PDB file of C-alpha atoms and ligand atoms in Angstrom:
ATOM      1  CA  MET A  91       6.004 -21.035   7.915  1.00 97.00           C
ATOM      2  CA  ARG A  92       3.651 -18.588   7.065  1.00 98.00           C
ATOM      3  CA  VAL A  93       1.699 -18.255   4.124  1.00 98.00           C
ATOM      4  CA  VAL A  94      -0.424 -14.474   3.487  1.00 99.00           C
ATOM      5  CA  ALA A  95      -3.584 -15.018   0.431  1.00 99.00           C
ATOM      6  CA  PHE A  96      -4.871 -12.129  -0.887  1.00 99.00           C
ATOM      7  CA  SER A  97      -8.359 -11.758  -2.461  1.00 98.00           C
ATOM      8  CA  GLY A  98      -9.554  -9.224  -4.602  1.00 98.00           C
ATOM      9  CA  SER A  99     -12.764 -10.044  -4.860  1.00 98.00           C
ATOM     10  CA  ALA A 100     -15.550  -7.550  -4.333  1.00 96.00           C
ATOM     11  CA  ARG A 101     -17.052 -10.398  -3.201  1.00 98.00           C
ATOM     12  CA  LYS A 102     -16.504 -11.687   0.517  1.00 98.00           C
ATOM     13  CA  ASP A 103     -15.929 -15.490   0.495  1.00 98.00           C
ATOM     14  CA  GLY A 104     -17.002 -16.392  -2.942  1.00 98.00           C
ATOM     15  CA  ASN A 105     -14.926 -17.856  -5.512  1.00 98.00           C
ATOM     16  CA  THR A 106     -11.194 -16.270  -5.191  1.00 98.00           C
ATOM     17  CA  ALA A 107     -11.088 -16.971  -1.117  1.00 98.00           C
ATOM     18  CA  ARG A 108     -13.376 -21.032  -2.057  1.00 98.00           C
ATOM     19  CA  MET A 109      -9.929 -21.228  -4.195  1.00 98.00           C
ATOM     20  CA  VAL A 110      -7.558 -20.501  -1.824  1.00 99.00           C
ATOM     21  CA  ARG A 111      -8.571 -22.166   0.590  1.00 98.00           C
ATOM     22  CA  GLU A 112      -8.155 -25.811  -0.818  1.00 98.00           C
ATOM     23  CA  VAL A 113      -4.503 -24.410  -0.984  1.00 99.00           C
ATOM     24  CA  PHE A 114      -4.724 -23.280   2.624  1.00 98.00           C
ATOM     25  CA  THR A 115      -6.159 -27.262   2.479  1.00 98.00           C
ATOM     26  CA  GLU A 116      -2.886 -28.744   1.524  1.00 98.00           C
ATOM     27  CA  LEU A 117      -0.661 -25.722   4.308  1.00 98.00           C
ATOM     28  CA  ASP A 118      -2.442 -26.696   6.982  1.00 98.00           C
ATOM     29  CA  LYS A 119      -1.633 -30.466   7.091  1.00 98.00           C
ATOM     30  CA  ALA A 120       1.891 -30.058   5.911  1.00 98.00           C
ATOM     31  CA  GLY A 121       1.619 -27.712   9.480  1.00 97.00           C
ATOM     32  CA  VAL A 122       1.782 -23.965   7.413  1.00 98.00           C
ATOM     33  CA  GLU A 123       0.239 -20.943   9.449  1.00 98.00           C
ATOM     34  CA  THR A 124      -1.869 -19.064   6.450  1.00 98.00           C
ATOM     35  CA  GLU A 125      -4.071 -15.992   7.099  1.00 98.00           C
ATOM     36  CA  LEU A 126      -6.655 -15.169   4.347  1.00 98.00           C
ATOM     37  CA  VAL A 127      -6.892 -11.035   3.870  1.00 98.00           C
ATOM     38  CA  GLN A 128     -10.109 -10.883   1.677  1.00 98.00           C
ATOM     39  CA  LEU A 129     -10.009  -7.306   0.197  1.00 98.00           C
ATOM     40  CA  ALA A 130     -14.562  -6.873  -0.726  1.00 98.00           C
ATOM     41  CA  GLY A 131     -15.758  -4.273   1.725  1.00 96.00           C
ATOM     42  CA  LYS A 132     -11.861  -2.728   3.274  1.00 98.00           C
ATOM     43  CA  GLU A 133     -10.770   0.852   1.665  1.00 96.00           C
ATOM     44  CA  ILE A 134      -7.870   0.628  -1.242  1.00 98.00           C
ATOM     45  CA  ARG A 135      -7.285   2.409  -3.183  1.00 97.00           C
ATOM     46  CA  GLY A 136      -4.576   3.539  -6.831  1.00 98.00           C
ATOM     47  CA  CYS A 137      -0.675   4.227  -7.009  1.00 98.00           C
ATOM     48  CA  GLN A 138      -1.065   8.537  -6.732  1.00 97.00           C
ATOM     49  CA  ALA A 139       2.402   8.328  -8.265  1.00 98.00           C
ATOM     50  CA  CYS A 140       3.991  10.204  -5.801  1.00 98.00           C
ATOM     51  CA  TYR A 141       7.089   8.611  -5.581  1.00 98.00           C
ATOM     52  CA  LEU A 142       7.639   9.095  -1.824  1.00 98.00           C
ATOM     53  CA  CYS A 143       8.492   5.429  -1.454  1.00 98.00           C
ATOM     54  CA  LYS A 144      11.276   5.958  -3.512  1.00 98.00           C
ATOM     55  CA  LYS A 145      12.867   9.088  -1.223  1.00 98.00           C
ATOM     56  CA  ASN A 146      11.683   7.304   2.044  1.00 98.00           C
ATOM     57  CA  LYS A 147      12.421   3.766   1.230  1.00 98.00           C
ATOM     58  CA  ASP A 148      10.542   2.582   5.367  1.00 98.00           C
ATOM     59  CA  GLN A 149       8.999   0.021   3.637  1.00 98.00           C
ATOM     60  CA  ARG A 150       5.852   1.794   3.364  1.00 98.00           C
ATOM     61  CA  CYS A 151       3.118   3.829   1.474  1.00 98.00           C
ATOM     62  CA  SER A 152       3.211   7.278   2.054  1.00 98.00           C
ATOM     63  CA  VAL A 153      -0.729   6.915   1.997  1.00 97.00           C
ATOM     64  CA  THR A 154      -1.351   5.453   5.796  1.00 97.00           C
ATOM     65  CA  ASP A 155      -5.121   5.619   5.532  1.00 96.00           C
ATOM     66  CA  ASP A 156      -6.286   2.731   3.626  1.00 98.00           C
ATOM     67  CA  ILE A 157      -5.381  -1.536   4.011  1.00 98.00           C
ATOM     68  CA  VAL A 158      -2.598  -1.093   1.970  1.00 98.00           C
ATOM     69  CA  ASN A 159       0.460  -0.551   4.418  1.00 98.00           C
ATOM     70  CA  GLU A 160      -1.274  -3.502   6.747  1.00 98.00           C
ATOM     71  CA  CYS A 161      -1.057  -5.330   3.721  1.00 98.00           C
ATOM     72  CA  ILE A 162       2.377  -4.376   3.350  1.00 98.00           C
ATOM     73  CA  GLU A 163       3.118  -5.860   6.934  1.00 98.00           C
ATOM     74  CA  LYS A 164       1.508  -9.048   6.229  1.00 98.00           C
ATOM     75  CA  MET A 165       3.944 -10.025   2.884  1.00 98.00           C
ATOM     76  CA  LEU A 166       6.979  -8.735   5.055  1.00 98.00           C
ATOM     77  CA  GLY A 167       5.988 -11.529   7.582  1.00 98.00           C
ATOM     78  CA  ALA A 168       4.969 -14.224   5.395  1.00 98.00           C
ATOM     79  CA  ASP A 169       7.034 -17.111   3.679  1.00 98.00           C
ATOM     80  CA  ALA A 170       4.785 -16.897   0.815  1.00 98.00           C
ATOM     81  CA  ILE A 171       2.764 -14.529  -0.579  1.00 99.00           C
ATOM     82  CA  LEU A 172      -0.179 -15.824  -3.242  1.00 99.00           C
ATOM     83  CA  LEU A 173      -2.884 -12.794  -4.878  1.00 99.00           C
ATOM     84  CA  ALA A 174      -6.908 -14.254  -5.813  1.00 99.00           C
ATOM     85  CA  SER A 175      -8.606 -12.540  -8.154  1.00 98.00           C
ATOM     86  CA  PRO A 176     -11.336 -13.057  -9.978  1.00 98.00           C
ATOM     87  CA  THR A 177     -11.717 -12.422 -13.663  1.00 98.00           C
ATOM     88  CA  TYR A 178     -13.013  -8.164 -14.120  1.00 98.00           C
ATOM     89  CA  PHE A 179     -13.174  -7.649 -17.782  1.00 98.00           C
ATOM     90  CA  ALA A 180     -10.952  -9.776 -18.455  1.00 98.00           C
ATOM     91  CA  ASP A 181      -8.355  -9.141 -16.328  1.00 98.00           C
ATOM     92  CA  VAL A 182      -8.196  -9.127 -12.090  1.00 98.00           C
ATOM     93  CA  SER A 183      -9.849  -7.276 -10.224  1.00 98.00           C
ATOM     94  CA  THR A 184      -9.196  -2.805  -9.019  1.00 98.00           C
ATOM     95  CA  GLU A 185      -8.910  -3.962  -5.767  1.00 98.00           C
ATOM     96  CA  ILE A 186      -6.183  -5.495  -6.214  1.00 98.00           C
ATOM     97  CA  LYS A 187      -4.395  -4.406  -9.045  1.00 98.00           C
ATOM     98  CA  ALA A 188      -4.364  -1.140  -6.286  1.00 98.00           C
ATOM     99  CA  LEU A 189      -2.870  -3.342  -3.832  1.00 98.00           C
ATOM    100  CA  ILE A 190       0.472  -4.848  -6.518  1.00 98.00           C
ATOM    101  CA  ASP A 191       0.712  -1.030  -8.006  1.00 98.00           C
ATOM    102  CA  ARG A 192       1.800   0.079  -4.194  1.00 98.00           C
ATOM    103  CA  ALA A 193       2.745  -2.591  -2.698  1.00 98.00           C
ATOM    104  CA  GLY A 194       4.869  -3.489  -5.666  1.00 98.00           C
ATOM    105  CA  MET A 195       6.807  -0.256  -6.190  1.00 98.00           C
ATOM    106  CA  VAL A 196       6.919  -0.033  -2.688  1.00 98.00           C
ATOM    107  CA  SER A 197       8.822  -3.119  -2.975  1.00 98.00           C
ATOM    108  CA  ARG A 198      11.077  -2.161  -5.764  1.00 98.00           C
ATOM    109  CA  MET A 199      11.787   0.774  -4.496  1.00 98.00           C
ATOM    110  CA  ASN A 200      12.609  -0.586  -0.866  1.00 98.00           C
ATOM    111  CA  ASP A 201      15.787  -2.784  -2.947  1.00 98.00           C
ATOM    112  CA  ASP A 202      13.469  -6.153  -3.589  1.00 98.00           C
ATOM    113  CA  MET A 203      11.913  -6.187   0.005  1.00 98.00           C
ATOM    114  CA  LEU A 204      10.296  -9.518  -1.279  1.00 98.00           C
ATOM    115  CA  ARG A 205      12.499 -11.304  -2.854  1.00 98.00           C
ATOM    116  CA  ARG A 206      13.037 -14.800  -3.062  1.00 98.00           C
ATOM    117  CA  LYS A 207      10.013 -14.914  -1.292  1.00 98.00           C
ATOM    118  CA  LEU A 208       7.128 -18.186  -2.759  1.00 98.00           C
ATOM    119  CA  GLY A 209       4.343 -16.741  -5.193  1.00 98.00           C
ATOM    120  CA  ALA A 210       1.331 -18.367  -6.558  1.00 99.00           C
ATOM    121  CA  ALA A 211      -1.095 -16.204  -8.778  1.00 99.00           C
ATOM    122  CA  ILE A 212      -4.684 -17.588  -8.220  1.00 99.00           C
ATOM    123  CA  SER A 213      -7.939 -16.444 -11.369  1.00 98.00           C
ATOM    124  CA  VAL A 214     -11.248 -17.810 -11.597  1.00 98.00           C
ATOM    125  CA  ALA A 215     -13.916 -16.503 -14.246  1.00 98.00           C
ATOM    126  CA  ARG A 216     -17.244 -17.041 -14.964  1.00 98.00           C
ATOM    127  CA  ARG A 217     -16.448 -17.670 -18.747  1.00 98.00           C
ATOM    128  CA  GLY A 218     -13.763 -15.934 -20.209  1.00 98.00           C
ATOM    129  CA  GLY A 219     -10.105 -14.714 -18.922  1.00 98.00           C
ATOM    130  CA  SER A 220      -8.972 -15.514 -16.683  1.00 98.00           C
ATOM    131  CA  ILE A 221      -5.438 -16.684 -18.036  1.00 98.00           C
ATOM    132  CA  HIS A 222      -4.903 -13.173 -18.886  1.00 98.00           C
ATOM    133  CA  ALA A 223      -5.868 -12.670 -15.654  1.00 98.00           C
ATOM    134  CA  PHE A 224      -3.250 -14.945 -14.326  1.00 98.00           C
ATOM    135  CA  ASP A 225      -0.908 -12.894 -16.148  1.00 98.00           C
ATOM    136  CA  SER A 226      -1.823 -10.317 -14.478  1.00 98.00           C
ATOM    137  CA  LEU A 227      -1.171 -11.121 -11.205  1.00 98.00           C
ATOM    138  CA  ASN A 228       2.597 -13.065 -11.797  1.00 98.00           C
ATOM    139  CA  HIS A 229       4.219 -10.092 -13.071  1.00 98.00           C
ATOM    140  CA  PHE A 230       3.851  -8.876  -9.502  1.00 98.00           C
ATOM    141  CA  PHE A 231       6.499 -11.911  -8.573  1.00 98.00           C
ATOM    142  CA  LEU A 232       8.142 -11.882 -11.144  1.00 98.00           C
ATOM    143  CA  ILE A 233      10.003  -8.592 -11.757  1.00 98.00           C
ATOM    144  CA  GLY A 234      10.523  -8.722  -7.720  1.00 98.00           C
ATOM    145  CA  GLN A 235      12.072 -11.483  -7.536  1.00 98.00           C
ATOM    146  CA  MET A 236      10.666 -13.917  -6.031  1.00 98.00           C
ATOM    147  CA  ILE A 237       9.873 -18.049  -7.057  1.00 98.00           C
ATOM    148  CA  VAL A 238       6.584 -18.274  -8.435  1.00 98.00           C
ATOM    149  CA  VAL A 239       5.866 -21.645  -7.558  1.00 98.00           C
ATOM    150  CA  GLY A 240       3.378 -24.147  -9.835  1.00 98.00           C
ATOM    151  CA  SER A 241       0.630 -26.708 -10.582  1.00 98.00           C
ATOM    152  CA  SER A 242      -0.461 -29.537 -12.742  1.00 98.00           C
ATOM    153  CA  TYR A 243      -2.390 -26.604 -14.984  1.00 98.00           C
ATOM    154  CA  TRP A 244      -2.246 -23.449 -14.932  1.00 98.00           C
ATOM    155  CA  ASN A 245      -4.197 -22.060 -11.429  1.00 98.00           C
ATOM    156  CA  ILE A 246      -7.838 -20.893 -13.039  1.00 98.00           C
ATOM    157  CA  GLY A 247     -11.431 -21.760 -11.995  1.00 98.00           C
ATOM    158  CA  PHE A 248     -14.387 -21.626 -13.938  1.00 98.00           C
ATOM    159  CA  GLY A 249     -17.400 -20.172 -11.811  1.00 98.00           C
ATOM    160  CA  GLY A 250     -19.781 -17.196 -11.660  1.00 98.00           C
ATOM    161  CA  ASP A 251     -21.758 -18.555  -9.304  1.00 98.00           C
ATOM    162  CA  LYS A 252     -21.166 -17.778  -5.270  1.00 97.00           C
ATOM    163  CA  GLY A 253     -19.216 -21.015  -4.588  1.00 97.00           C
ATOM    164  CA  GLU A 254     -19.894 -22.998  -8.242  1.00 98.00           C
ATOM    165  CA  VAL A 255     -16.128 -22.913  -8.468  1.00 98.00           C
ATOM    166  CA  GLU A 256     -16.203 -25.570  -6.083  1.00 98.00           C
ATOM    167  CA  LYS A 257     -18.378 -27.865  -9.175  1.00 98.00           C
ATOM    168  CA  ASP A 258     -15.068 -27.378 -11.092  1.00 98.00           C
ATOM    169  CA  GLU A 259     -12.885 -30.749  -9.816  1.00 98.00           C
ATOM    170  CA  GLU A 260      -9.809 -30.122 -11.908  1.00 98.00           C
ATOM    171  CA  ALA A 261      -9.577 -26.851  -9.966  1.00 98.00           C
ATOM    172  CA  MET A 262      -9.652 -27.999  -6.739  1.00 98.00           C
ATOM    173  CA  SER A 263      -7.043 -30.362  -7.232  1.00 98.00           C
ATOM    174  CA  VAL A 264      -4.794 -28.401  -9.098  1.00 98.00           C
ATOM    175  CA  MET A 265      -5.547 -25.999  -5.738  1.00 99.00           C
ATOM    176  CA  ARG A 266      -4.640 -28.566  -3.991  1.00 98.00           C
ATOM    177  CA  THR A 267      -1.069 -29.583  -5.887  1.00 99.00           C
ATOM    178  CA  LEU A 268      -0.271 -26.179  -5.688  1.00 99.00           C
ATOM    179  CA  GLY A 269      -0.360 -26.285  -1.782  1.00 99.00           C
ATOM    180  CA  ILE A 270       1.298 -28.706  -1.869  1.00 98.00           C
ATOM    181  CA  ASN A 271       3.669 -27.552  -3.804  1.00 98.00           C
ATOM    182  CA  ILE A 272       4.298 -24.344  -1.689  1.00 98.00           C
ATOM    183  CA  ALA A 273       4.710 -26.646   1.682  1.00 98.00           C
ATOM    184  CA  TRP A 274       7.185 -28.840   0.028  1.00 98.00           C
ATOM    185  CA  LEU A 275       9.116 -25.216  -1.789  1.00 98.00           C
ATOM    186  CA  LEU A 276       8.680 -24.268   1.887  1.00 98.00           C
ATOM    187  CA  GLU A 277      10.433 -27.042   3.473  1.00 97.00           C
ATOM    188  CA  GLN A 278      13.342 -27.047   0.791  1.00 97.00           C
ATOM    189  CA  ILE A 279      14.413 -23.980   1.482  1.00 96.00           C
ATOM    190  CA  HIS A 280      13.790 -23.270   5.439  1.00 94.00           C
ATOM    191  CA  GLY A 281      13.535 -26.714   6.565  1.00 90.00           C
ATOM    192  CA  SER A 282      10.552 -28.524   8.290  1.00 66.00           C
ATOM    193  CA  SER A 283       7.724 -25.963   9.472  1.00 52.00           C
TER     194      SER A 283
HETATM  195  C1  LIG B1168     -17.497  -6.845 -12.568  1.00 57.38           C
HETATM  196  C2  LIG B1168     -17.666  -8.048 -13.172  1.00 57.38           C
HETATM  197  C3  LIG B1168     -16.622  -7.913 -14.492  1.00 57.38           C
HETATM  198  C4  LIG B1168     -16.967  -9.712 -14.964  1.00 57.38           C
HETATM  199  N1  LIG B1168     -15.824  -9.410 -15.981  1.00 57.38           N
HETATM  200  C5  LIG B1168     -15.715 -11.713 -16.285  1.00 57.38           C
HETATM  201  C6  LIG B1168     -14.806 -11.681 -17.346  1.00 57.38           C
HETATM  202  O1  LIG B1168     -14.370 -10.675 -18.072  1.00 57.38           O
HETATM  203  N2  LIG B1168     -15.023 -13.181 -17.988  1.00 57.38           N
HETATM  204  C7  LIG B1168     -15.528 -13.979 -17.195  1.00 57.38           C
HETATM  205  O2  LIG B1168     -16.129 -15.164 -17.940  1.00 57.38           O
HETATM  206  N3  LIG B1168     -16.465 -13.741 -15.813  1.00 57.38           N
HETATM  207  C8  LIG B1168     -16.353 -12.201 -15.185  1.00 57.38           C
HETATM  208  N4  LIG B1168     -17.337 -11.729 -14.381  1.00 57.38           N
HETATM  209  C9  LIG B1168     -17.953 -13.154 -13.531  1.00 57.38           C
HETATM  210  C10 LIG B1168     -16.855 -13.549 -12.270  1.00 57.38           C
HETATM  211  O3  LIG B1168     -15.466 -13.554 -13.014  1.00 57.38           O
HETATM  212  C11 LIG B1168     -16.720 -14.115 -11.865  1.00 57.38           C
HETATM  213  O4  LIG B1168     -18.384 -14.605 -11.671  1.00 57.38           O
HETATM  214  C12 LIG B1168     -16.300 -14.770 -10.695  1.00 57.38           C
HETATM  215  O5  LIG B1168     -16.280 -16.154 -10.244  1.00 57.38           O
HETATM  216  C13 LIG B1168     -16.559 -13.750  -9.115  1.00 57.38           C
HETATM  217  O6  LIG B1168     -14.987 -14.489  -8.429  1.00 57.38           O
HETATM  218  P1  LIG B1168     -15.996 -14.348  -6.653  1.00 57.38           P
HETATM  219  O7  LIG B1168     -17.277 -15.218  -6.306  1.00 57.38           O
HETATM  220  O8  LIG B1168     -14.179 -14.273  -5.847  1.00 57.38           O
HETATM  221  O9  LIG B1168     -16.445 -13.038  -6.775  1.00 57.38           O
HETATM  222  C14 LIG B1168     -17.434 -10.610 -13.897  1.00 57.38           C
HETATM  223  C15 LIG B1168     -17.790 -10.057 -12.813  1.00 57.38           C
HETATM  224  C16 LIG B1168     -17.841  -8.450 -12.604  1.00 57.38           C
HETATM  225  C17 LIG B1168     -18.545  -8.322 -11.044  1.00 57.38           C
END
């Protein structure tokens, strides 16, 4: 079993990545393979609305000179996909929105190719707007026939400076429960990893 997570922060190894890693601690214990892809510093652009994905139906984006097709391949190879974002102006980061628009459109134009994979959203904010960002991330899963996994609270954390979210003990606990629930559901669906 394999879980891939995308952190949309423009800051590498910040609070968003920290939250994902807390989910991974439980997945690791359950023997689930994990990978964190950090979009920080990588080339990624928005959808150019060429609709070539509708014509080509080859599970790829027609824009080939950035990281998106690599991300799509990782999504296709995973049993569960995590989308994690810092809150920027009460919404998701530009980087993760570009991934949502492009991978989401390719999936739609290819018979919902990510259907029945598990999905979970995570967002972090210094103070406000994380629920809106969390909701934005969930739109990706819920339009594509994916199965959204929950935890003991919404998957949000508070922290401004790098690493500060670690002090949000409830968020860390919610992340661990999310990992336990993903591992449990993967086992129910696919048998032991
Ligand atoms: C462009 C920008 C916009 C931000 N907007 C918000 C916001 O609307 N609400 C908030 O609470 N924090 C906001 N923040 C703070 C980040 O959400 C916060 O520092 C978060 O922990 C960053 O995650 P990271 O460490 O993974 O980069 C903003 C930060 C940046 C750079």
